[in-house]
mmCIF file of C-alpha atoms and ligand atoms in Angstrom:
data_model
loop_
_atom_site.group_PDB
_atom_site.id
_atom_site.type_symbol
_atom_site.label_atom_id
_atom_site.label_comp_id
_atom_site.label_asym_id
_atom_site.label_seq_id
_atom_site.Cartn_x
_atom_site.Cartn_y
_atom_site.Cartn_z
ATOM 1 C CA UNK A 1 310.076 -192.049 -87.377
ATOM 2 C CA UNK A 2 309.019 -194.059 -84.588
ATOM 3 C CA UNK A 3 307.559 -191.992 -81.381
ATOM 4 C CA UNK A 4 306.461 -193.425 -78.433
ATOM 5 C CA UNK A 5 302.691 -192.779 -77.448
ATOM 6 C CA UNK A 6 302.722 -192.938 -74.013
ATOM 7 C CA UNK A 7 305.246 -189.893 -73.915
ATOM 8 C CA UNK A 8 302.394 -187.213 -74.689
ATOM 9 C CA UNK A 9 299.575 -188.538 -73.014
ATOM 10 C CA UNK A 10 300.478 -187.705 -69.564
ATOM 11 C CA UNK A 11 300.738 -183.863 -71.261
ATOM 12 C CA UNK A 12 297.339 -181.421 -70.686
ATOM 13 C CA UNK A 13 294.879 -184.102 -69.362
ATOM 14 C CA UNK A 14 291.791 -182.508 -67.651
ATOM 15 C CA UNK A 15 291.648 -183.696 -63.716
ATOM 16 C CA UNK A 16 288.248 -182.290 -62.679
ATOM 17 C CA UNK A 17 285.291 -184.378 -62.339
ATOM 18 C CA UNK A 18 281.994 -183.503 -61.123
ATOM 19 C CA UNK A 19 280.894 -187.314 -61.437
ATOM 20 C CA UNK A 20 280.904 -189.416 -58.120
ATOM 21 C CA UNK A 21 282.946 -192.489 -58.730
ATOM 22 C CA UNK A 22 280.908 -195.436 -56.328
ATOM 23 C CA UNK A 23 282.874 -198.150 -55.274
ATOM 24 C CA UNK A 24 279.344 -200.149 -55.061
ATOM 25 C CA UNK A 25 279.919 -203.550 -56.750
ATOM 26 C CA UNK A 26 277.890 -202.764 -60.957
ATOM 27 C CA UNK A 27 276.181 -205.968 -60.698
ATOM 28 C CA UNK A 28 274.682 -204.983 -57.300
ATOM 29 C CA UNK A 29 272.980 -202.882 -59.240
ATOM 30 C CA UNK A 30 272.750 -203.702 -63.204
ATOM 31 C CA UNK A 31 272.022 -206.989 -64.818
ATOM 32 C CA UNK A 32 274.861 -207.109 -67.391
ATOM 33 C CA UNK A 33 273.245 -208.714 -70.611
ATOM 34 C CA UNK A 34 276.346 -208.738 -73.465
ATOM 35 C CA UNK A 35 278.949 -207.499 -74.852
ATOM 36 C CA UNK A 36 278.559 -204.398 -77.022
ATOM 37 C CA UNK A 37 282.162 -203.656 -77.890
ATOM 38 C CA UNK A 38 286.017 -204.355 -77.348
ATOM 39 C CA UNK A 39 288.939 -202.874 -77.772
ATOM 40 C CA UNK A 40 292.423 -203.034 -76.309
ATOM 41 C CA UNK A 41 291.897 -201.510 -72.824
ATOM 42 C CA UNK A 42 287.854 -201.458 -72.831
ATOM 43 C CA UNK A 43 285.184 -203.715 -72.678
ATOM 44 C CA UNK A 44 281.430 -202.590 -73.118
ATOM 45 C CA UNK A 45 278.348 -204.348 -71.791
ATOM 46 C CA UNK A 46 275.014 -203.927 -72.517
ATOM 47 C CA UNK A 47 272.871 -203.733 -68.637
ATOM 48 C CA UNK A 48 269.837 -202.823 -66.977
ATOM 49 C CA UNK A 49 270.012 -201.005 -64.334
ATOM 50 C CA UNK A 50 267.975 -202.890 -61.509
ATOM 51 C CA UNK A 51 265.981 -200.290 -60.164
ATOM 52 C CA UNK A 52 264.809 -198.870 -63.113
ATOM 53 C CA UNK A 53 264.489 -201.138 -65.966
ATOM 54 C CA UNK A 54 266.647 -198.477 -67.784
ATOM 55 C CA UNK A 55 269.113 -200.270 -69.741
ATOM 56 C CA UNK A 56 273.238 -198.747 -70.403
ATOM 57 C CA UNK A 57 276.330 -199.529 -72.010
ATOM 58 C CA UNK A 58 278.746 -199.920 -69.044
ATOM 59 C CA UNK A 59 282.507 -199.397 -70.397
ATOM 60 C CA UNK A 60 284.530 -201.161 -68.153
ATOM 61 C CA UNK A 61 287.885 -199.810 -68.350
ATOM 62 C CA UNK A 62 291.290 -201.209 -66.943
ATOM 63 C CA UNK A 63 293.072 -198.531 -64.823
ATOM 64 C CA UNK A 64 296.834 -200.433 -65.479
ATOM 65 C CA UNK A 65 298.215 -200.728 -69.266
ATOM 66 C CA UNK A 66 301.684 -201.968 -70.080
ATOM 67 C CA UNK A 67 302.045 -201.796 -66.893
ATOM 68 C CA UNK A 68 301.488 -198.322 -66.426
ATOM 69 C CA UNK A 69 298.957 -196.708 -63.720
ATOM 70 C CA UNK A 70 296.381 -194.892 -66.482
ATOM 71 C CA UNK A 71 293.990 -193.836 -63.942
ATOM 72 C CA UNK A 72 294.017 -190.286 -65.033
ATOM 73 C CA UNK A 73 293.387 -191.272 -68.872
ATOM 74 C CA UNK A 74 290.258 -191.966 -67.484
ATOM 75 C CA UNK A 75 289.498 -189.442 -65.329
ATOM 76 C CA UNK A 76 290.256 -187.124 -68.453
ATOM 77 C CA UNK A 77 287.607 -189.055 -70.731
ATOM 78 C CA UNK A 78 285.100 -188.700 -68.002
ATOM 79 C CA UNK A 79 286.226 -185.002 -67.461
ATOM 80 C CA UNK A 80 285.935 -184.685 -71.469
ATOM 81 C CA UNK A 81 282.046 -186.617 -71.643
ATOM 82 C CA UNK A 82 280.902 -184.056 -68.814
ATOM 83 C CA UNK A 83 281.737 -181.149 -70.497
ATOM 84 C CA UNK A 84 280.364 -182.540 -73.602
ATOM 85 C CA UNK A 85 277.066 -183.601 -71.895
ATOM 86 C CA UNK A 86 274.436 -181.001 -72.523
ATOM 87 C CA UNK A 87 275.235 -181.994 -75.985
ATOM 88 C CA UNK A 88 272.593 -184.040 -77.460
ATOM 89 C CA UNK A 89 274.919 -185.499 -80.536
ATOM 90 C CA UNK A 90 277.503 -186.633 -77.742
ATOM 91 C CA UNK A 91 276.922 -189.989 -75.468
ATOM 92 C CA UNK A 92 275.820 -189.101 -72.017
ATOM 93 C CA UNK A 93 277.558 -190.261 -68.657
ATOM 94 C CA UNK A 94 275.230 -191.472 -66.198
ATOM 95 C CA UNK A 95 277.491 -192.728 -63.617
ATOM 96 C CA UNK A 96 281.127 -193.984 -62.947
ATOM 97 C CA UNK A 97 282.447 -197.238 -60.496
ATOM 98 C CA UNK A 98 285.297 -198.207 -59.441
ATOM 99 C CA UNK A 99 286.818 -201.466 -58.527
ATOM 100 C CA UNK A 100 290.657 -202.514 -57.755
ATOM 101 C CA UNK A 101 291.754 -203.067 -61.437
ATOM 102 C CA UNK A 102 288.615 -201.045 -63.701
ATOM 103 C CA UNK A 103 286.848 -197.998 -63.884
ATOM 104 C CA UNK A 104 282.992 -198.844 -65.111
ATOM 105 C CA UNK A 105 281.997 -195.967 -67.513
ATOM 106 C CA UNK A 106 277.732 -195.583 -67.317
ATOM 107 C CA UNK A 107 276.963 -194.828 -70.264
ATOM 108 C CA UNK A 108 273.401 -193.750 -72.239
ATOM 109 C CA UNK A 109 272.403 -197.058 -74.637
ATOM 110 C CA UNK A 110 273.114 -196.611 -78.241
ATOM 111 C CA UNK A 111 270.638 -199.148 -80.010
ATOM 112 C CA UNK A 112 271.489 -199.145 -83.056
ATOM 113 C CA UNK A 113 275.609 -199.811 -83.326
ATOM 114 C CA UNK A 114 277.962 -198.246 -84.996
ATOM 115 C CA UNK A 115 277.268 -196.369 -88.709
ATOM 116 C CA UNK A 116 280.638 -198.439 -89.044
ATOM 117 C CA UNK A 117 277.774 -201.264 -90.260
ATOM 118 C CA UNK A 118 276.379 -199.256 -92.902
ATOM 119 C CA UNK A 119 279.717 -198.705 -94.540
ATOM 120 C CA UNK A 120 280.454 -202.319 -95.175
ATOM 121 C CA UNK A 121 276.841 -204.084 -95.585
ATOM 122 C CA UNK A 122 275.887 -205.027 -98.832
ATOM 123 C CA UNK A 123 272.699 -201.885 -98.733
ATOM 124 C CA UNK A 124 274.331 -198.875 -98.184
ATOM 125 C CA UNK A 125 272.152 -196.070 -96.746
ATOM 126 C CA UNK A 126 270.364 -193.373 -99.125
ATOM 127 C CA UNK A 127 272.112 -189.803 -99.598
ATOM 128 C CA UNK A 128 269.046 -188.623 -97.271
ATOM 129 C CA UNK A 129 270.012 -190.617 -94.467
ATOM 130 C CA UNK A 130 273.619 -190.189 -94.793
ATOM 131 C CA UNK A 131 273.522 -186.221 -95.146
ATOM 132 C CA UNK A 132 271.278 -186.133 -91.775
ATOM 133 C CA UNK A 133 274.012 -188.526 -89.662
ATOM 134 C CA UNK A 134 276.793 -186.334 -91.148
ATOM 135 C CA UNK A 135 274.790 -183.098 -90.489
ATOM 136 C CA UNK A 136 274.360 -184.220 -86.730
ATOM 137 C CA UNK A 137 277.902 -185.501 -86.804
ATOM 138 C CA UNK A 138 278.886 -181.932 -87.488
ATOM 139 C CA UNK A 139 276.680 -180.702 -84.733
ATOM 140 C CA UNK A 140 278.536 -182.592 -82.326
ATOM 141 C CA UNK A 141 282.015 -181.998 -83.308
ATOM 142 C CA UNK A 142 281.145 -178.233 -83.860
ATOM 143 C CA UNK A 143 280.148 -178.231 -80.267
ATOM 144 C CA UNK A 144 282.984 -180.144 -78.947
ATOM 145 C CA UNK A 145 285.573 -177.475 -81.009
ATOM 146 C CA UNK A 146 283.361 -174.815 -79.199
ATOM 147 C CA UNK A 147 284.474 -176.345 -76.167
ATOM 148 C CA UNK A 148 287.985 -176.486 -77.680
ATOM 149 C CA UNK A 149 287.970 -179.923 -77.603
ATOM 150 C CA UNK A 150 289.109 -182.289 -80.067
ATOM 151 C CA UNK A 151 287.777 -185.766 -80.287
ATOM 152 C CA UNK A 152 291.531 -187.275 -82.533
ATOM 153 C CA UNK A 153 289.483 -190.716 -82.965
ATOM 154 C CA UNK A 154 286.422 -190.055 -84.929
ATOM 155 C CA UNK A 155 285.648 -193.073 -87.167
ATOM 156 C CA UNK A 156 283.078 -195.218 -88.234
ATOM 157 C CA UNK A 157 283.296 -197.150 -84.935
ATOM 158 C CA UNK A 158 282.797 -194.472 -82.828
ATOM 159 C CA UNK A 159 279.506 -192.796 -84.324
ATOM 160 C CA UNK A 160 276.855 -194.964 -82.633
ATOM 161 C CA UNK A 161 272.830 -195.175 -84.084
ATOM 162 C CA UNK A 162 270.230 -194.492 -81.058
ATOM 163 C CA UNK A 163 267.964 -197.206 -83.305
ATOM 164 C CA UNK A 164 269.153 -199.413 -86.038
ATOM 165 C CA UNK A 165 266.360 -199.370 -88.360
ATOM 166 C CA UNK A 166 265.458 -196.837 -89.339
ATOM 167 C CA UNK A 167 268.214 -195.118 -88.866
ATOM 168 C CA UNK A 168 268.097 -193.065 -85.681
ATOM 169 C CA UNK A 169 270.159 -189.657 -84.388
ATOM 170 C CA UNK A 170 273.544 -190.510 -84.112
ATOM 171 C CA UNK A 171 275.781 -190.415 -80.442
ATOM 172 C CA UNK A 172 279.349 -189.698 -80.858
ATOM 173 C CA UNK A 173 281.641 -192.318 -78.370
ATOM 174 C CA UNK A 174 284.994 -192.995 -77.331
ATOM 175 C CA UNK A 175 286.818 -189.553 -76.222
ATOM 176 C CA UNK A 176 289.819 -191.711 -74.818
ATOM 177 C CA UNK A 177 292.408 -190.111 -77.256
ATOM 178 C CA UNK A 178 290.186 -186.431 -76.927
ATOM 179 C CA UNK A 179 292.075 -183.528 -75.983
ATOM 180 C CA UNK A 180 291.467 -180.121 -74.521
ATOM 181 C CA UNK A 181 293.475 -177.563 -77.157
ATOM 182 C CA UNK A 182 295.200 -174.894 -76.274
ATOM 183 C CA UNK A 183 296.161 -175.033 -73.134
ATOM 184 C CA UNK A 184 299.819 -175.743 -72.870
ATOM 185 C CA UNK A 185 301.571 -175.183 -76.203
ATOM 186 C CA UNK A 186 300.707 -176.852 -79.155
ATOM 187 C CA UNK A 187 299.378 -180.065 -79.104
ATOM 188 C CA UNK A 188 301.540 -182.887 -81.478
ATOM 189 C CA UNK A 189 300.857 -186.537 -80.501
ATOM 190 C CA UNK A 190 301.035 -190.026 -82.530
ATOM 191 C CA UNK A 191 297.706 -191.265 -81.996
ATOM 192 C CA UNK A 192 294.444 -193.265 -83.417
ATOM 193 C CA UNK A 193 294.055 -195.578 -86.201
ATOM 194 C CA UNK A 194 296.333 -194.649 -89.361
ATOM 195 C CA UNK A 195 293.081 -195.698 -91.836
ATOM 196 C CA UNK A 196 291.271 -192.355 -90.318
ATOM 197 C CA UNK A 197 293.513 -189.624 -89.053
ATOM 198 C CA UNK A 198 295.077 -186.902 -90.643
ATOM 199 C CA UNK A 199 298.470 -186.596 -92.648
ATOM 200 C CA UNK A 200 299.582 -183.884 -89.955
ATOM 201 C CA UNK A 201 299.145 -186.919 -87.026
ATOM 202 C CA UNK A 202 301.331 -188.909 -89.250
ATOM 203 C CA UNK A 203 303.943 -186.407 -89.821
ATOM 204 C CA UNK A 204 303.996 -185.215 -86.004
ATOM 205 C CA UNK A 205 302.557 -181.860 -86.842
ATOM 206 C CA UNK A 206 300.100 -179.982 -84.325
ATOM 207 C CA UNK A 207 296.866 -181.083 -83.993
ATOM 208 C CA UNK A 208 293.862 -178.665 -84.776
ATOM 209 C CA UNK A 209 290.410 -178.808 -84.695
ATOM 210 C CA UNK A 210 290.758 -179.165 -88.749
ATOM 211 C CA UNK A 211 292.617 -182.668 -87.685
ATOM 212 C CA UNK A 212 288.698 -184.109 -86.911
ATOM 213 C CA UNK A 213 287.347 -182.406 -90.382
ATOM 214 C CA UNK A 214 289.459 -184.656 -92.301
ATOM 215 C CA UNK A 215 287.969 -188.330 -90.413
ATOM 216 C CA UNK A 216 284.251 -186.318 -90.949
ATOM 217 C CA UNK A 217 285.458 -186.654 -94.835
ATOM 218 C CA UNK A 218 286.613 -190.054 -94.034
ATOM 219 C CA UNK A 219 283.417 -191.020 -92.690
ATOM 220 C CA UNK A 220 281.345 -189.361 -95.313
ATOM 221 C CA UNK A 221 283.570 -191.212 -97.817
ATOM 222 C CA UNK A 222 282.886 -194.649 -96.160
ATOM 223 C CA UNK A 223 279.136 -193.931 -95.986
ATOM 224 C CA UNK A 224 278.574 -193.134 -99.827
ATOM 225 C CA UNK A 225 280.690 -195.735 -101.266
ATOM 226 C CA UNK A 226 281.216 -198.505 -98.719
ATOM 227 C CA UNK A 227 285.159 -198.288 -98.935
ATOM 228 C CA UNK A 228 287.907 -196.510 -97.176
ATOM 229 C CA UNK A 229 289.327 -194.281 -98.883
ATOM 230 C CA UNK A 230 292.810 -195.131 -97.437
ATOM 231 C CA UNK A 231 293.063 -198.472 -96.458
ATOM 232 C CA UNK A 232 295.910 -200.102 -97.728
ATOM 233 C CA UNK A 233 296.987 -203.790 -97.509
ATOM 234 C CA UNK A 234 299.605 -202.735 -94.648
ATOM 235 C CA UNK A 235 300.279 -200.150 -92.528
ATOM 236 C CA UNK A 236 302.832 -198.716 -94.239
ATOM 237 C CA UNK A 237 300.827 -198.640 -97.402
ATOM 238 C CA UNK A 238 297.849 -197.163 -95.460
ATOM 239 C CA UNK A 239 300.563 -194.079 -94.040
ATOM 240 C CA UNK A 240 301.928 -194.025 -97.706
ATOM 241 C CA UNK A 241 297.992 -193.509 -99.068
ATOM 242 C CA UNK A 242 297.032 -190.608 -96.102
ATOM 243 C CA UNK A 243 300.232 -188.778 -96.536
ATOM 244 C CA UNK A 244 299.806 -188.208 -100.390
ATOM 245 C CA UNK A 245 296.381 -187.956 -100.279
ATOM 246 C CA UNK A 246 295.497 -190.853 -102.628
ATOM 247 C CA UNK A 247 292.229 -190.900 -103.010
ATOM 248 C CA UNK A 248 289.936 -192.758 -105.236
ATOM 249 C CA UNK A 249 287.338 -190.589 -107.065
ATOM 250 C CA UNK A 250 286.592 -192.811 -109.779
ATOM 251 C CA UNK A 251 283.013 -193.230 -111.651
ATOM 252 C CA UNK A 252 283.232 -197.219 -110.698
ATOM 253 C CA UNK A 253 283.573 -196.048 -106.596
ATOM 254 C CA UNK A 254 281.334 -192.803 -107.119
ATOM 255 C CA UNK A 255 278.520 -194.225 -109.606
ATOM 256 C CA UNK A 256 275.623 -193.586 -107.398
ATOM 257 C CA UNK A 257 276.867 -190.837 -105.697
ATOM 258 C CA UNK A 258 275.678 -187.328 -106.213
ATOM 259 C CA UNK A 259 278.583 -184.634 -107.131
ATOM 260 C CA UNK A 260 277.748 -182.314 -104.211
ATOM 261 C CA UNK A 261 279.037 -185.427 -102.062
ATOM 262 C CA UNK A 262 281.786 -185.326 -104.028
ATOM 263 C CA UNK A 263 282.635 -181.884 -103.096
ATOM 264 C CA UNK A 264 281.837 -182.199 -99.593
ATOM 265 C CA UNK A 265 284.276 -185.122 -99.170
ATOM 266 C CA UNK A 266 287.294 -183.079 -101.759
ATOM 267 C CA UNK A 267 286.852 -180.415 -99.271
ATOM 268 C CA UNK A 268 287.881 -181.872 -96.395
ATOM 269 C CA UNK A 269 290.325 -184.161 -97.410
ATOM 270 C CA UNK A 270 292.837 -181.672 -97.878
ATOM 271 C CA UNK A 271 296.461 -182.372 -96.974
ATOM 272 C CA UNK A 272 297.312 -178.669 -95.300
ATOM 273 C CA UNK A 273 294.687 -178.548 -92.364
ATOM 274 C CA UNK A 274 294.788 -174.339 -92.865
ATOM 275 C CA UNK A 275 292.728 -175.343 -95.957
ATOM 276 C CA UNK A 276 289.852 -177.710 -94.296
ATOM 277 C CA UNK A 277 286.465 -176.037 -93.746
ATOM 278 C CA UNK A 278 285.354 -175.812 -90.023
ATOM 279 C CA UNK A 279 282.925 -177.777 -88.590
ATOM 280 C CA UNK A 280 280.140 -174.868 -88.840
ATOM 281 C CA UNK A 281 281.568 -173.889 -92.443
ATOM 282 C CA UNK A 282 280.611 -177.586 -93.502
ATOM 283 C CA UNK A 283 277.259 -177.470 -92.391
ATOM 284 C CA UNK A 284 276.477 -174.603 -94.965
ATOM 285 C CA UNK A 285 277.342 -176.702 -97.662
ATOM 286 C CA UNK A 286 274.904 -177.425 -100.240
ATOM 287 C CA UNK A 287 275.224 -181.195 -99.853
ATOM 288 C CA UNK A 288 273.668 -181.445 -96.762
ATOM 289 C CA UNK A 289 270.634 -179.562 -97.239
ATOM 290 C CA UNK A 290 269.245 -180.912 -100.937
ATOM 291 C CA UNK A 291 267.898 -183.900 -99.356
ATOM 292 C CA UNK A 292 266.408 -181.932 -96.315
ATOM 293 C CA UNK A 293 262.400 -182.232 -96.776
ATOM 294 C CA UNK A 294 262.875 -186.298 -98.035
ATOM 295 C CA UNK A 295 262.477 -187.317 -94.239
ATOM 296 C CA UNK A 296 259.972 -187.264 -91.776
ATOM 297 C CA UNK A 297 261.343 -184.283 -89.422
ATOM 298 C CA UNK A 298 264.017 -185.281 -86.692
ATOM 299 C CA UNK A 299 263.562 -184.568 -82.452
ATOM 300 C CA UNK A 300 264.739 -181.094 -81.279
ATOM 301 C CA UNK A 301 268.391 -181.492 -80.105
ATOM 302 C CA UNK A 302 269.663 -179.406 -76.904
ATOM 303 C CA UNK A 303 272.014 -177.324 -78.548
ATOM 304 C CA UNK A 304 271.487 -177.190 -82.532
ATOM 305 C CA UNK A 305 273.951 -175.598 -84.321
ATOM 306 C CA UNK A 306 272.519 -172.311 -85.885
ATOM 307 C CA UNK A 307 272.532 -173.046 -89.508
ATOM 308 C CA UNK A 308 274.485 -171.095 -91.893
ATOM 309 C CA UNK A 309 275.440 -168.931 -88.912
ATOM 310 C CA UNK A 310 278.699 -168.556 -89.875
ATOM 311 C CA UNK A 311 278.513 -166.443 -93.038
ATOM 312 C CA UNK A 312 280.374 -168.961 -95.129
ATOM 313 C CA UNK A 313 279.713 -169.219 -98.341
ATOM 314 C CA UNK A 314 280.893 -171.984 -100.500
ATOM 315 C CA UNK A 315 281.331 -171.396 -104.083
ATOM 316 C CA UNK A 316 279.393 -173.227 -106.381
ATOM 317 C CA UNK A 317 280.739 -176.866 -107.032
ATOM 318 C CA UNK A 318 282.269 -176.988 -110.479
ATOM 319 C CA UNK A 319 280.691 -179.935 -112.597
ATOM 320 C CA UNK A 320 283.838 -181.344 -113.511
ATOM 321 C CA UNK A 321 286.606 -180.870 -110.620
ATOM 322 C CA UNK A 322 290.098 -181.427 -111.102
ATOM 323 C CA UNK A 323 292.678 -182.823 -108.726
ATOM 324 C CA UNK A 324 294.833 -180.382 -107.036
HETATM 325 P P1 ADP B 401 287.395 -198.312 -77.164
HETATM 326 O O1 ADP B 401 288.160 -197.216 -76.535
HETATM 327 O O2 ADP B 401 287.776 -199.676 -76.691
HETATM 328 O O3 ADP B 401 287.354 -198.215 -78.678
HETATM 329 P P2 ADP B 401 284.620 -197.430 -77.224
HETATM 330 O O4 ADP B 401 284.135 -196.405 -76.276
HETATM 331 O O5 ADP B 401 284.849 -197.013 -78.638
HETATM 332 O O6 ADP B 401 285.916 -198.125 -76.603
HETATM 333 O O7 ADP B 401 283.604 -198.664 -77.219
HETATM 334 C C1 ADP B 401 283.889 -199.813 -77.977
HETATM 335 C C2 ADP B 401 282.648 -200.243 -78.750
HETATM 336 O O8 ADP B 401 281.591 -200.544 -77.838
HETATM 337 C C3 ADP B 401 282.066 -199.168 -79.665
HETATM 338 O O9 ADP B 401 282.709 -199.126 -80.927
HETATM 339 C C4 ADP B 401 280.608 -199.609 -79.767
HETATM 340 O O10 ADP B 401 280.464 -200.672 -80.679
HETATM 341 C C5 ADP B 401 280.341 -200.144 -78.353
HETATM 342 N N1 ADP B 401 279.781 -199.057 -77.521
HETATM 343 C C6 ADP B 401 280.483 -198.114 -76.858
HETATM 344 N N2 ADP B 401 279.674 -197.256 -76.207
HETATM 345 C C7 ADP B 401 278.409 -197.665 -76.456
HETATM 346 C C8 ADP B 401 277.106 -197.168 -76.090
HETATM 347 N N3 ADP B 401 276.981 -196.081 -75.315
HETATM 348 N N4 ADP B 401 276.017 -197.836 -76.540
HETATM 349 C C9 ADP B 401 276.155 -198.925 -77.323
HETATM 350 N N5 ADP B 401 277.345 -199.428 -77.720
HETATM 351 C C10 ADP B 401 278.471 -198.824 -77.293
HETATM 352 MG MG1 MG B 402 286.379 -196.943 -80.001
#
């Protein structure tokens, strides 16, 4: 079934900005010095702002797509980053400009790109590092389904390093497909990139917080084994793959990997959402805390989530787990 995706996204976008939005020309005031990123309707720069020395990632942003006015799209995304700001594992909004055709996002530098490069280099990272980016991914998310927000386009891209090398504390990006839950109805839209989202996006079934859990299993997939887990040679392949839950757990893709990864990643790839853990219930599981005194300790954050808060307790991985 083919939906249109413009239909929904008019539906329960947030209007209310405390941001300013200058109409001050950006390279008034920033150098621009290269392009970080591109994607259909977005451009980001790298830039200094000239005052400061402080340097940004401006998103620059067209307001018309298909020929449709998609001013409050944005609006939303910057309504979505300011509630998300006191959040340290979310990017921060510094300031917003407008011209006639864009909206220039200001946003807090990422350094070190997306973790999207340490799924498909040659070195992948070690357990350590990847249990502490998806420990702080889980921060962030948790925080963002506090807020009853849901991000709908978490993927490799979109988890940005603060430093390359080492690895630094991860900055989640890109809330243009976020949405606020529960406030009209149930939320069912056709959205994101088939290779990450959840079987209930594909089948047009409402969207839950659980629908992030599964592309935090994606991601922690792509991190220990340097694949994706559903990538197909087509689309219709890659649908095909999501929708039955096909999922490679062989030794050849899993050799180095421990089997408490294993069990993280079984756990949240789970075709009924009702079955996911939540974003707090993951960060109680064992996986992410063997590895916890192999690095040098990491900056307070503004808002840590209180570990193992939640009274979950996961059951002891079984050695040799079966398909379902
Ligand atoms: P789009 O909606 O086009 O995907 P994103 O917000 O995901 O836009 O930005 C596109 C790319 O630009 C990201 O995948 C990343 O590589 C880069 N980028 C975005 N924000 C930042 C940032 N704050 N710091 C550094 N790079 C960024
Ligand atoms: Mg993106």
């Amino acid at each position: 079934r083919r939906l249109d995706n413009r239909s929904g996204l008019s539906a329960g976008l947030l209007a209310e900005i405390q941001t300013p939005i200058s109409t001050e020309p950006v390279d008034s005031l920033y150098e621009l010095t290269g392009e970080l990123g591109r994607g259909k309707f977005a451009t980001v720069k790298r830039c200094v702002e000239k005052a400061t020395g402080k340097v940004f990632a401006a998103k620059f942003l067209r307001k018309r797509r298909r020929g449709r006015d998609c001013r409050a799209e944005i609006i939303h995304e910057m309504a979505v980053l300011e509630i998300a700001r006191n959040n340290a594992r979310v990017v921060n909004l510094h300031a917003a400009y407008e011209t006639d055709h864009e909206i220039v996002l200001m946003l807090e530098y990422a350094a070190g790109g997306e973790i999207f490069d340490h799924c498909v280099s040659e070195e992948l990272l070690p357990e350590a590092q990847i249990t502490r980016l998806i420990k702080q991914t889980l921060e962030g998310v948790n925080y963002l389904h506090q807020s009853n927000l849901v991000h709908l386009d978490l993927k490799p891209q979109n988890i940005l390093l603060t430093s390359l090398s080492p690895p630094g504390d991860i900055k989640i990006v890109d809330f243009g497909l976020a949405r606020r839950l529960g406030a009209v109805g149930e939320l069912r839209e056709i959205l994101g990139t088939p290779e990450y989202v959840a079987p209930e996006i594909l089948n047009y079934e409402p969207i839950t917080t659980a629908t992030d859990l599964w592309s935090v299993g994606v991601i922690a997939y792509m991190l220990v084994t340097g694949e994706s887990p559903f990538a197909g040679d087509d689309k219709q392949e890659t649908y095909l793959n999501v929708s039955q839950v096909s999922v490679d757990y062989s030794k050849e893709a899993f050799s180095r990997v421990s089997e408490l990864a294993v069990d993280f990643i079984r756990k949240l790839l789970v075709k009924a959402p009702e079955d996911r853990p939540s974003a707090a219930e993951c960060m109680s599981h064992p996986w992410l805390w063997q590895h916890q005194f192999c690095l040098s300790p990491e900056p307070a954050t503004t808002h840590p989530i209180r570990e193992r808060s939640c009274g979950f307790k996961w059951p002891v991985p079984p050695k040799h787990t079966e398909d379902k």
